[in-house]
XYZ file of C-alpha atoms in Angstrom:
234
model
C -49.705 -131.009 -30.405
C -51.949 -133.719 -28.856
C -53.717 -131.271 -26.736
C -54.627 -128.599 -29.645
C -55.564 -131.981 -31.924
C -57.960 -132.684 -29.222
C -59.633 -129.703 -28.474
C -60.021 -129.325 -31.870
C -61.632 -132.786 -32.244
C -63.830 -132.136 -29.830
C -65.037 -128.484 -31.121
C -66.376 -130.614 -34.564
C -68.056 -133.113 -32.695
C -71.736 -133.156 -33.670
C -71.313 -130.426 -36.560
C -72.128 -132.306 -40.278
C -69.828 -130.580 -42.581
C -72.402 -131.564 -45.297
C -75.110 -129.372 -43.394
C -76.869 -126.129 -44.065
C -77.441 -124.507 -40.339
C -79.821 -122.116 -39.960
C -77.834 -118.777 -38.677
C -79.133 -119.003 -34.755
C -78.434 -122.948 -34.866
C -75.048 -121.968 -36.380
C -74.499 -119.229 -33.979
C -74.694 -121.489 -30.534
C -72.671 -124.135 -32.083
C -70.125 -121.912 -32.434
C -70.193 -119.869 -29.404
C -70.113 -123.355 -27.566
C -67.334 -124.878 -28.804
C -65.118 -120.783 -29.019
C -63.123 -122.988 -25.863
C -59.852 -120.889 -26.817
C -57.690 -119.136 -23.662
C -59.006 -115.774 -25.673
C -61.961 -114.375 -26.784
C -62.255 -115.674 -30.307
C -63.557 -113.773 -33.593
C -66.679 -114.813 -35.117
C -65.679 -114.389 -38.726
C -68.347 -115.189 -41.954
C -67.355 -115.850 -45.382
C -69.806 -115.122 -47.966
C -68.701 -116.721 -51.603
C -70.591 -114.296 -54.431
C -70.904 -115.178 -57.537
C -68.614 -112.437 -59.130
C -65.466 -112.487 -61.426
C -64.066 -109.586 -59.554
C -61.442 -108.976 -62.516
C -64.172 -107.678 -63.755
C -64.493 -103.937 -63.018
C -68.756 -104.287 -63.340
C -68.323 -107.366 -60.991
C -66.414 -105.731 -58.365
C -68.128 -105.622 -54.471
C -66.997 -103.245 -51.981
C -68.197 -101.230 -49.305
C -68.564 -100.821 -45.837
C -71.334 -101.677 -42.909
C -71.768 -100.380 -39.528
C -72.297 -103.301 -37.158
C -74.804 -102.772 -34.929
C -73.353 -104.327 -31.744
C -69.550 -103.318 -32.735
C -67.052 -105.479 -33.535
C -65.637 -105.810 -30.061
C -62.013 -105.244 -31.277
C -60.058 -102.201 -30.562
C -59.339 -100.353 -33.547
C -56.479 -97.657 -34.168
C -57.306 -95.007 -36.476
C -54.761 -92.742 -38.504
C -56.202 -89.469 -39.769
C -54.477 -87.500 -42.381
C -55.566 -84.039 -42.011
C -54.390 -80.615 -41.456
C -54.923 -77.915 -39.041
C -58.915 -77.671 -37.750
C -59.711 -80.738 -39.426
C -56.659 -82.309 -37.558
C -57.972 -81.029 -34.196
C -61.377 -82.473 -35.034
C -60.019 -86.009 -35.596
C -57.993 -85.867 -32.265
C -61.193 -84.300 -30.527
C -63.033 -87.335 -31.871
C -60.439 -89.626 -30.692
C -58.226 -90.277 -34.034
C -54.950 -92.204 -32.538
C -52.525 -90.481 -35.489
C -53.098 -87.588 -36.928
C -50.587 -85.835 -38.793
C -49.952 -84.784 -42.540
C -46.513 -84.858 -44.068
C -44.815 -86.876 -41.092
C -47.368 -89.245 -41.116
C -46.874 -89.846 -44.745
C -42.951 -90.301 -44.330
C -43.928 -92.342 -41.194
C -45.811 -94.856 -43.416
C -43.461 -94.272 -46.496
C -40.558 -95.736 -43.766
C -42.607 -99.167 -42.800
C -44.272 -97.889 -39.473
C -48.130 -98.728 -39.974
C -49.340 -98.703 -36.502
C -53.238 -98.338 -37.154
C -56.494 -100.657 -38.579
C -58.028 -98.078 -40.493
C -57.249 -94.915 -42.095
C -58.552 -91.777 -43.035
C -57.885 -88.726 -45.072
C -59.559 -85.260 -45.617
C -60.102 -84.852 -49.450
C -57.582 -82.329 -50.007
C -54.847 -84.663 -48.170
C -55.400 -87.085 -51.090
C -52.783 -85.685 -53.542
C -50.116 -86.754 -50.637
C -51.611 -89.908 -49.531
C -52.210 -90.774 -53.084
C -48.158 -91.922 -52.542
C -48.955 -94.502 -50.211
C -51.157 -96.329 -52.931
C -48.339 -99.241 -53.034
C -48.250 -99.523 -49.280
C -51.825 -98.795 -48.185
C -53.569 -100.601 -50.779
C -52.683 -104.323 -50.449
C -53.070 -104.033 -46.744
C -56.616 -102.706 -47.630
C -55.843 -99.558 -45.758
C -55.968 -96.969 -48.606
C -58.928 -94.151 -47.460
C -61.702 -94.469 -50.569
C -64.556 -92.322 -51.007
C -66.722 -95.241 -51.619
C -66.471 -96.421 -48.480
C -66.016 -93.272 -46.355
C -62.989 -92.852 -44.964
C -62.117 -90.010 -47.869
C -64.292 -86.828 -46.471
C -63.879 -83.435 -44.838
C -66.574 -84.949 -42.234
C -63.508 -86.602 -40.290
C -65.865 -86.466 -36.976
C -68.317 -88.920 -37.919
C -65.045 -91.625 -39.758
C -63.242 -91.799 -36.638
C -66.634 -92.737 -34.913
C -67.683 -95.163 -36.995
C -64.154 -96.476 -37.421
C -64.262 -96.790 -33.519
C -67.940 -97.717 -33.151
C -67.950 -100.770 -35.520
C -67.772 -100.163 -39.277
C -66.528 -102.798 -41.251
C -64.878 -102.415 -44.798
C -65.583 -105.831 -47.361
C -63.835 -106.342 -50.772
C -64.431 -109.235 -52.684
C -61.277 -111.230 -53.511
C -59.886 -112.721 -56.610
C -61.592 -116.117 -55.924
C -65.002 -114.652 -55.434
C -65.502 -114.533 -51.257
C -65.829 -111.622 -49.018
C -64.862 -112.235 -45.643
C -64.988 -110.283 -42.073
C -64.881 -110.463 -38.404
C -68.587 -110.020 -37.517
C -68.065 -109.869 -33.216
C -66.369 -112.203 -30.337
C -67.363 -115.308 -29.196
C -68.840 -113.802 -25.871
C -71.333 -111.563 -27.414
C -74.878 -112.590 -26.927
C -76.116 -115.052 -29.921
C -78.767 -112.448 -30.810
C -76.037 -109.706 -30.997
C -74.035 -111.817 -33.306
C -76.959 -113.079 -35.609
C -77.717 -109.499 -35.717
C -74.162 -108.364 -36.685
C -74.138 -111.357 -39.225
C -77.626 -110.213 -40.901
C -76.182 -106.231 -40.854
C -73.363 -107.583 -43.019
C -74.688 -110.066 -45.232
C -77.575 -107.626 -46.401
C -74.744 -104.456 -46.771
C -73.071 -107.272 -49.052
C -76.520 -107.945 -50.770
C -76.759 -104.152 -51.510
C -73.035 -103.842 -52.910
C -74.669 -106.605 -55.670
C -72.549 -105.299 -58.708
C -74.167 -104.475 -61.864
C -72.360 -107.206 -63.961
C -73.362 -110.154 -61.085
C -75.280 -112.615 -63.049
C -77.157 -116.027 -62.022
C -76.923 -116.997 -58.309
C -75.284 -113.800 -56.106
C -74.946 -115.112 -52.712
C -73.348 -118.934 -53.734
C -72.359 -119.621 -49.849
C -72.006 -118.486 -46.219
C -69.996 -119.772 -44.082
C -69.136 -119.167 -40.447
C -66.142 -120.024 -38.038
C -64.732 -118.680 -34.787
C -60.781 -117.765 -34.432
C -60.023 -121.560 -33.244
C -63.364 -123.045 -34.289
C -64.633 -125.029 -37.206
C -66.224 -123.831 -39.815
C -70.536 -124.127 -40.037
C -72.587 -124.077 -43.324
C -75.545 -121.509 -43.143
C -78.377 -121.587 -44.955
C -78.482 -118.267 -47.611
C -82.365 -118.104 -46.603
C -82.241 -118.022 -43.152
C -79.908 -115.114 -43.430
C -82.288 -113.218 -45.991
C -85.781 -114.283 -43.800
C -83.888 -112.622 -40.702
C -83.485 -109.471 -42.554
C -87.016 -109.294 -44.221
């Protein structure tokens, strides 16, 4: 225990907790002290002012990162004949229909993200219970309900991210690894942060983006500065 209390001393050495970093200052401080024996997640935390209770003060969609996420992600594809051979052709890990509802109905969820052609909903409309607090259930709203299944599984694979506010108010996400370049990251960060901008609900009132906040897997957390977030993307 002595060891991890250490390194992790040493990773908030000369970070003030009281600071607001501007998002490239934040970036290197982080990808400096990512010391793990893996590469670490660069997660951000955004807190919104939103009730999210409230339907008109919900925030959800989904942003294609422009440097990937650098995880591996396993996609599920509910679909049926052509559109099933499309989502294998476009490298879909599961496809199936009926099996792969009873498959998920019996505990097995062995994928990140799933999709479903619209006319698969009906079925997967079951899984609601399962899906849904794992944040798995396929939405329209965010793309992963469509007959285009080509163009989900390649964003799926190529670095969309999903966001959903939760009940306290903050949206959170991995936004790359700890071994991407800093202007790769700061770019992934400012994709993000401006998708979550555009998701503003209609019932947000007063201040919208309250906080942002970034930390790697292992790492402390750093303060950012909301402008220097918003100049980058003007």
């Amino acid at each position: 225990m002595a060891k991890i209390g250490k390194r992790i001393r040493s990773a908030r050495e000369g970070i003030d907790r009281d600071k607001l970093y501007a998002l490239t200052d934040a970036v290197s401080l982080l990808k400096e002290r990512a010391t793990a024996k893996f590469d670490e997640t660069i997660e951000i935390a955004m807190n919104l002012g939103v009730d999210p209770r409230h339907a008109d003060q919900m925030v959800r969609g989904v942003v294609n990162l422009p440097n990937g996420t650098g995880r591996t992600v396993r996609v599920a594809v509910f679909a049926r004949g052509d559109k099933a051979d499309e989502a294998r052709a476009a490298g879909a890990d599961i496809v199936g229909a009926e099996d792969l509802v009873e498959q998920v109905q019996g505990g097995t969820i062995d994928f990140d993200r799933a999709i479903a052609t619209p006319d698969m909903m009906g079925l997967v409309g079951r899984l609601g219970k399962v899906l849904g607090p794992r944040g798995l259930m396929p939405n329209p709203r965010v793309g992963t309900v469509t007959p285009d299944v080509t163009a989900a599984v390649k964003a799926s694979k190529g670095g969309a991210v999903e966001f959903r506010v939760e009940k306290a108010g903050i949206v959170h996400a991995g936004v790359g690894k700890a071994s991407f370049a800093a202007d790769a990251l700061a770019e992934n960060i400012r994709a993000f942060a401006d998708a979550v901008q555009k998701a503003k609900p209609t019932g947000a009132k007063g201040n919208y983006v309250q906080k942002i906040a970034l930390s790697s897997t292992m790492g402390p957390g750093v303060k950012i500065d909301p402008a220097s977030v918003q100049q980058a993307n003007a």
